[in-house]
Coordinates of C-alpha atoms in Angstrom, one line a residue:
M1 CA 45.7 -44.4 -31.9
T2 CA 47.1 -41.1 -30.0
T3 CA 45.2 -39.1 -27.3
Q4 CA 45.8 -35.6 -26.9
T5 CA 46.0 -34.3 -23.5
D6 CA 45.5 -30.6 -24.2
N7 CA 41.8 -30.2 -25.2
P8 CA 41.2 -26.8 -26.6
P9 CA 38.4 -24.8 -24.9
A10 CA 35.1 -26.0 -25.7
P11 CA 32.9 -24.1 -27.9
T12 CA 30.2 -23.3 -25.2
D13 CA 33.3 -21.6 -23.1
E14 CA 33.9 -19.4 -25.8
R15 CA 30.4 -18.2 -26.0
R16 CA 29.8 -17.5 -22.5
S17 CA 33.0 -15.7 -22.3
W18 CA 31.9 -13.5 -25.4
L19 CA 28.2 -13.0 -23.8
R20 CA 29.4 -12.1 -20.5
D21 CA 31.6 -9.6 -22.0
H22 CA 28.9 -8.2 -24.1
S23 CA 26.0 -8.6 -21.4
E24 CA 24.6 -5.1 -22.1
L25 CA 23.4 -6.6 -25.4
G26 CA 20.3 -8.1 -23.1
V27 CA 19.2 -4.4 -22.5
C28 CA 19.7 -3.7 -26.1
V29 CA 17.3 -7.4 -26.9
L30 CA 14.7 -5.7 -24.3
L31 CA 14.6 -2.4 -25.7
L32 CA 14.2 -3.6 -29.1
A33 CA 11.3 -6.0 -27.7
L34 CA 9.6 -2.9 -26.0
G35 CA 10.0 -0.9 -29.1
V36 CA 8.4 -3.7 -31.5
L37 CA 5.6 -4.2 -28.8
V38 CA 4.8 -0.4 -28.4
L39 CA 5.1 0.2 -32.4
T40 CA 2.6 -2.7 -33.1
D41 CA 0.2 -1.8 -30.3
A42 CA 0.1 1.7 -31.6
L43 CA -0.1 1.1 -35.3
T44 CA -3.1 -1.3 -34.7
M45 CA -4.7 1.0 -32.3
D46 CA -8.3 1.4 -33.8
V47 CA -9.2 5.2 -34.0
D48 CA -11.8 7.0 -35.7
I49 CA -10.7 9.3 -38.1
T50 CA -13.2 11.7 -37.5
Q51 CA -12.3 12.0 -33.8
R52 CA -8.5 13.2 -34.6
G53 CA -7.1 16.5 -34.3
P54 CA -4.1 17.2 -36.2
V55 CA -2.2 15.0 -33.7
G56 CA -4.0 11.7 -32.9
P57 CA -3.7 9.1 -30.2
K58 CA -1.2 7.1 -32.4
T59 CA 1.4 10.0 -32.3
V60 CA 3.2 9.5 -29.1
P61 CA 3.5 5.7 -29.0
V62 CA 4.8 5.5 -32.4
V63 CA 7.2 8.4 -31.5
V64 CA 8.2 6.4 -28.4
G65 CA 8.6 3.0 -30.4
I66 CA 10.8 4.3 -32.9
G67 CA 12.9 6.0 -30.2
L68 CA 13.2 2.7 -28.3
L69 CA 14.3 1.0 -31.6
V70 CA 17.0 3.8 -32.1
V71 CA 18.3 3.7 -28.9
A72 CA 18.4 0.0 -28.8
A73 CA 20.4 -0.1 -32.2
L74 CA 22.7 3.0 -30.9
L75 CA 23.4 0.9 -27.7
A76 CA 23.9 -2.4 -29.6
V77 CA 26.7 -0.8 -31.8
D78 CA 28.1 1.0 -29.1
V79 CA 28.7 -2.4 -27.4
L80 CA 29.9 -4.2 -30.2
R81 CA 32.4 -1.5 -30.7
G82 CA 33.7 -2.0 -27.3
G83 CA 31.9 0.2 -25.2
R84 CA 31.1 -0.8 -21.7
G85 CA 28.9 0.6 -18.6
Q86 CA 30.6 2.0 -15.8
A87 CA 30.8 -0.3 -12.6
E88 CA 28.6 0.4 -9.7
T89 CA 30.6 2.9 -7.8
G90 CA 27.9 4.3 -5.3
E91 CA 28.8 4.3 -1.6
D92 CA 25.7 3.0 -0.5
V93 CA 25.5 -0.1 -2.6
D94 CA 27.5 -3.4 -1.3
L95 CA 27.9 -5.3 -4.2
S96 CA 29.0 -8.2 -2.1
E97 CA 25.7 -8.6 -0.1
P98 CA 23.1 -10.8 -1.5
A99 CA 19.8 -9.5 -2.6
D100 CA 16.9 -8.8 -0.3
W101 CA 14.4 -11.1 -1.6
R102 CA 12.0 -10.7 1.1
T103 CA 11.3 -7.0 0.2
V104 CA 11.2 -8.1 -3.3
L105 CA 8.4 -10.9 -2.6
L106 CA 6.9 -8.6 -0.3
L107 CA 6.4 -6.0 -2.8
T108 CA 5.5 -8.4 -5.6
G109 CA 2.6 -9.4 -3.4
V110 CA 1.4 -6.0 -2.6
F111 CA 1.4 -5.1 -6.3
L112 CA -0.3 -8.4 -7.1
G113 CA -3.0 -8.0 -4.3
T114 CA -3.4 -4.4 -5.6
A115 CA -4.4 -5.8 -9.1
I116 CA -6.6 -8.5 -7.8
L117 CA -8.4 -5.8 -5.4
I118 CA -8.7 -2.7 -7.5
E119 CA -11.9 -4.0 -9.1
P120 CA -13.8 -5.2 -6.2
L121 CA -12.5 -2.6 -3.6
G122 CA -12.1 0.3 -5.9
F123 CA -9.1 2.4 -6.4
P124 CA -8.9 4.3 -3.0
V125 CA -9.1 1.2 -1.2
A126 CA -6.7 -0.6 -3.4
G127 CA -4.4 2.1 -3.5
A128 CA -4.4 2.8 0.2
L129 CA -3.4 -0.6 0.7
L130 CA -0.9 -0.6 -2.2
F131 CA 0.7 2.6 -0.5
W132 CA 0.7 1.1 2.9
G133 CA 2.0 -2.1 2.0
A134 CA 4.8 -0.8 -0.3
A135 CA 6.0 1.4 2.9
F136 CA 5.9 -1.6 5.0
A137 CA 7.7 -3.8 2.7
L138 CA 10.5 -1.1 2.4
G139 CA 10.8 -1.0 6.2
S140 CA 8.5 1.8 7.8
R141 CA 6.9 0.2 11.1
R142 CA 5.1 3.3 11.7
V143 CA 1.2 2.0 12.1
D144 CA 0.1 5.2 13.5
R145 CA 0.7 7.3 10.6
D146 CA 1.4 5.1 7.8
P147 CA -2.1 4.1 7.0
L148 CA -3.3 7.7 7.4
I149 CA -0.7 8.7 4.8
A150 CA -1.4 5.9 2.6
A151 CA -5.4 6.7 2.5
V152 CA -4.7 10.5 1.9
L153 CA -2.1 9.6 -1.1
S154 CA -4.5 7.2 -2.5
L155 CA -7.5 9.6 -2.2
V156 CA -5.5 12.4 -3.7
T157 CA -4.4 10.2 -6.6
Y158 CA -8.0 9.1 -7.2
A159 CA -9.1 12.6 -7.3
V160 CA -6.4 13.8 -9.7
F161 CA -6.7 10.9 -12.2
N162 CA -10.7 10.7 -12.1
N163 CA -11.6 14.4 -11.9
L164 CA -8.5 16.8 -13.1
L165 CA -7.3 14.4 -15.7
G166 CA -10.5 12.6 -16.7
V167 CA -8.9 9.0 -16.4
P168 CA -11.6 6.8 -14.9
L169 CA -10.6 4.7 -11.9
P170 CA -12.7 2.3 -10.4
G171 CA -14.6 3.9 -7.2
G172 CA -15.9 0.6 -5.6
P173 CA -18.1 0.9 -2.8
L174 CA -16.9 4.4 -2.2
M175 CA -18.3 5.5 -5.8
G176 CA -21.2 7.3 -4.3
V177 CA -19.3 9.1 -1.3
L178 CA -16.5 10.3 -3.6

């Protein structure tokens, strides 16, 4: 019985190396999944035929979905042919520094809080908390002006969507006032 001392690399090592060299394919998969999701949602949309004009509500989502699929395919072909994205060369980015997970978690909490509070409090209040919380999470500590700016941004956003664009947002307790 003979033993071999030089073992060839394991297939998993080769697979990891190939995947690392072609990591941009992950973006292709994400674009493909988004394209399929958008197309599926658009094509299963319930639209009354009598309410359509020359361009119906399905048109833009179908175009966007097809565009996502085309971009995913073109990017995959480019990556498989050896194309690579450029490395980050921005002078304000230090890739040796770890991620700022505190900021990420604070922003995640602010977004989840807004999603939970938007129905009972309405958009003007939940939006103000969103803008103020995002400013705080990103480093602003001006408690004298940040809440005021957040409230103005939230009210302007509510007015634009609700009154100008015709997109109804929940008003909450302020519904009678606004």
